[in-house]
Coordinates of C-alpha atoms in Angstrom, one line a residue:
M1 CA 108.2 112.0 99.2
P2 CA 104.6 110.4 100.3
A3 CA 102.5 113.0 101.8
H4 CA 101.8 111.6 105.5
G5 CA 102.5 113.1 108.3
S6 CA 105.5 110.5 109.3
S7 CA 107.1 112.9 106.2
V8 CA 107.4 115.7 108.2
A9 CA 109.9 113.9 110.8
A10 CA 111.9 112.2 107.9
A11 CA 112.2 115.4 105.7
R12 CA 113.5 117.3 109.2
H13 CA 116.6 115.3 109.6
R14 CA 116.8 115.3 106.1
V15 CA 117.6 118.7 106.5
R16 CA 119.3 118.9 109.4
A17 CA 121.9 116.3 108.1
R18 CA 122.4 118.1 104.9
L19 CA 122.8 121.9 106.9
R20 CA 125.5 120.1 108.9
E21 CA 127.2 118.5 105.9
W22 CA 127.2 122.0 104.9
E23 CA 128.7 123.2 108.2
A24 CA 125.5 125.4 108.8
D25 CA 125.5 127.2 112.0
E26 CA 123.4 125.7 115.2
G27 CA 120.8 128.5 115.3
L28 CA 120.5 128.1 111.4
R29 CA 119.9 124.7 111.3
D30 CA 117.1 125.0 113.9
D31 CA 115.3 127.6 112.5
A32 CA 115.4 125.5 109.0
E33 CA 114.0 122.1 110.6
M34 CA 111.5 124.5 112.5
I35 CA 110.2 125.9 109.0
V36 CA 110.8 122.8 106.8
S37 CA 108.7 121.4 109.2
E38 CA 105.4 124.1 109.5
L39 CA 105.9 124.1 105.4
F40 CA 105.8 120.2 104.8
T41 CA 103.0 120.0 108.1
N42 CA 100.7 122.2 106.2
A43 CA 101.4 120.8 102.5
V44 CA 99.9 117.3 104.1
R45 CA 97.1 119.1 106.2
H46 CA 95.7 121.2 103.6
T47 CA 96.7 120.3 99.9
G48 CA 95.7 116.9 99.2
S49 CA 98.8 116.3 97.6
E50 CA 100.2 112.4 97.4
H51 CA 103.8 113.6 97.2
I52 CA 105.8 116.6 98.6
A53 CA 109.2 117.5 97.6
C54 CA 111.8 119.4 99.8
A55 CA 114.6 121.7 98.3
L56 CA 117.5 123.5 99.4
W57 CA 120.0 126.0 98.8
F58 CA 123.0 127.3 100.9
D59 CA 125.6 129.7 99.6
G60 CA 127.3 129.6 103.5
E61 CA 125.3 132.7 104.1
R62 CA 121.9 132.3 103.1
L63 CA 119.6 129.6 102.9
R64 CA 116.5 128.7 100.4
L65 CA 114.0 126.2 101.4
E66 CA 111.4 125.1 99.0
V67 CA 108.3 123.0 99.8
T68 CA 106.7 121.7 96.9
D69 CA 103.2 120.4 96.6
Q70 CA 100.8 119.4 93.9
G71 CA 98.8 122.5 94.8
R72 CA 95.8 120.9 95.9
A73 CA 94.2 123.3 98.1
P74 CA 91.3 125.7 97.5
T75 CA 93.4 128.6 98.9
A76 CA 96.9 129.9 98.8
P77 CA 98.6 129.3 102.4
R78 CA 98.4 132.7 104.5
P79 CA 98.9 133.4 108.0
R80 CA 96.0 133.4 110.4
A81 CA 95.4 134.8 114.0
A82 CA 94.7 131.7 115.8
G83 CA 92.7 131.5 118.7
V84 CA 94.2 131.3 122.2
D85 CA 92.4 127.8 122.6
E86 CA 93.2 126.5 119.0
E87 CA 96.2 124.2 118.6
G88 CA 97.1 125.0 115.3
G89 CA 97.3 127.9 112.8
R90 CA 100.3 130.1 113.9
G91 CA 102.6 128.1 111.5
L92 CA 102.8 130.5 108.8
L93 CA 103.4 133.1 111.9
L94 CA 106.4 131.1 113.4
V95 CA 107.9 130.9 109.4
G96 CA 107.9 134.7 108.8
A97 CA 109.0 135.3 112.2
L98 CA 112.4 132.5 111.4
S99 CA 112.7 134.0 107.9
Q100 CA 114.4 136.9 106.9
V101 CA 111.5 136.4 103.4
W102 CA 108.7 133.8 102.5
G103 CA 106.4 133.5 100.1
V104 CA 104.5 131.4 97.6
R105 CA 104.8 130.7 93.5
P106 CA 103.7 128.3 91.2
S107 CA 105.8 125.3 90.8
D108 CA 107.4 124.9 87.6
D109 CA 105.6 122.2 86.3
G110 CA 102.6 124.8 87.1
L111 CA 100.4 121.6 88.5
G112 CA 101.4 123.2 92.4
R113 CA 102.9 125.4 94.3
V114 CA 106.1 126.4 95.7
V115 CA 106.2 127.7 99.5
W116 CA 109.5 129.0 99.9
A117 CA 111.4 130.5 102.9
E118 CA 115.3 132.2 103.0
L119 CA 117.4 132.5 106.3
V120 CA 120.8 134.2 106.9
A121 CA 123.4 132.4 108.9
G122 CA 124.0 134.3 111.9
G123 CA 121.3 136.6 111.7
T124 CA 117.6 137.3 112.9
A125 CA 114.0 137.5 110.6
A126 CA 113.6 141.0 109.9

C-alpha cells in the first residue's frame, strides 16, 4: 500500500475483514485491528517509506501480524515514555500490552524492516 495516512484505515479494514473470514473471535479482531493501526501509522510517520506491506498468519489459535516498511528511519522502533501532554508516543506500548510478543527484524529483501506482533485467540498479553 502507499505510505499515506489513508492507507492506515485501509489496512485496518482489510485485517478485520480477513480475520472475520477466518472466523477469529471479536476480541482478537479488535486487538489485531488496533495493533495494525499502530504499526502502520508508525511506518507512515517515521520511515520515509513509499510503500508499506502487511501480512497475517492465523492457525486458529495464534495470529502473527507483520508490517514491512522500507527501513528508511534512522533508528529501530522502540517504546518510549510519552509525556502527559503529548498526543503520540504510546503506540508501541499499546502494541506490547495487546500482544503476547512483538519485535523487529530485517525484511527478507534486506532493504527494509518488519515490525511484527503475535496474539493468541481468547488470550491476554503476557
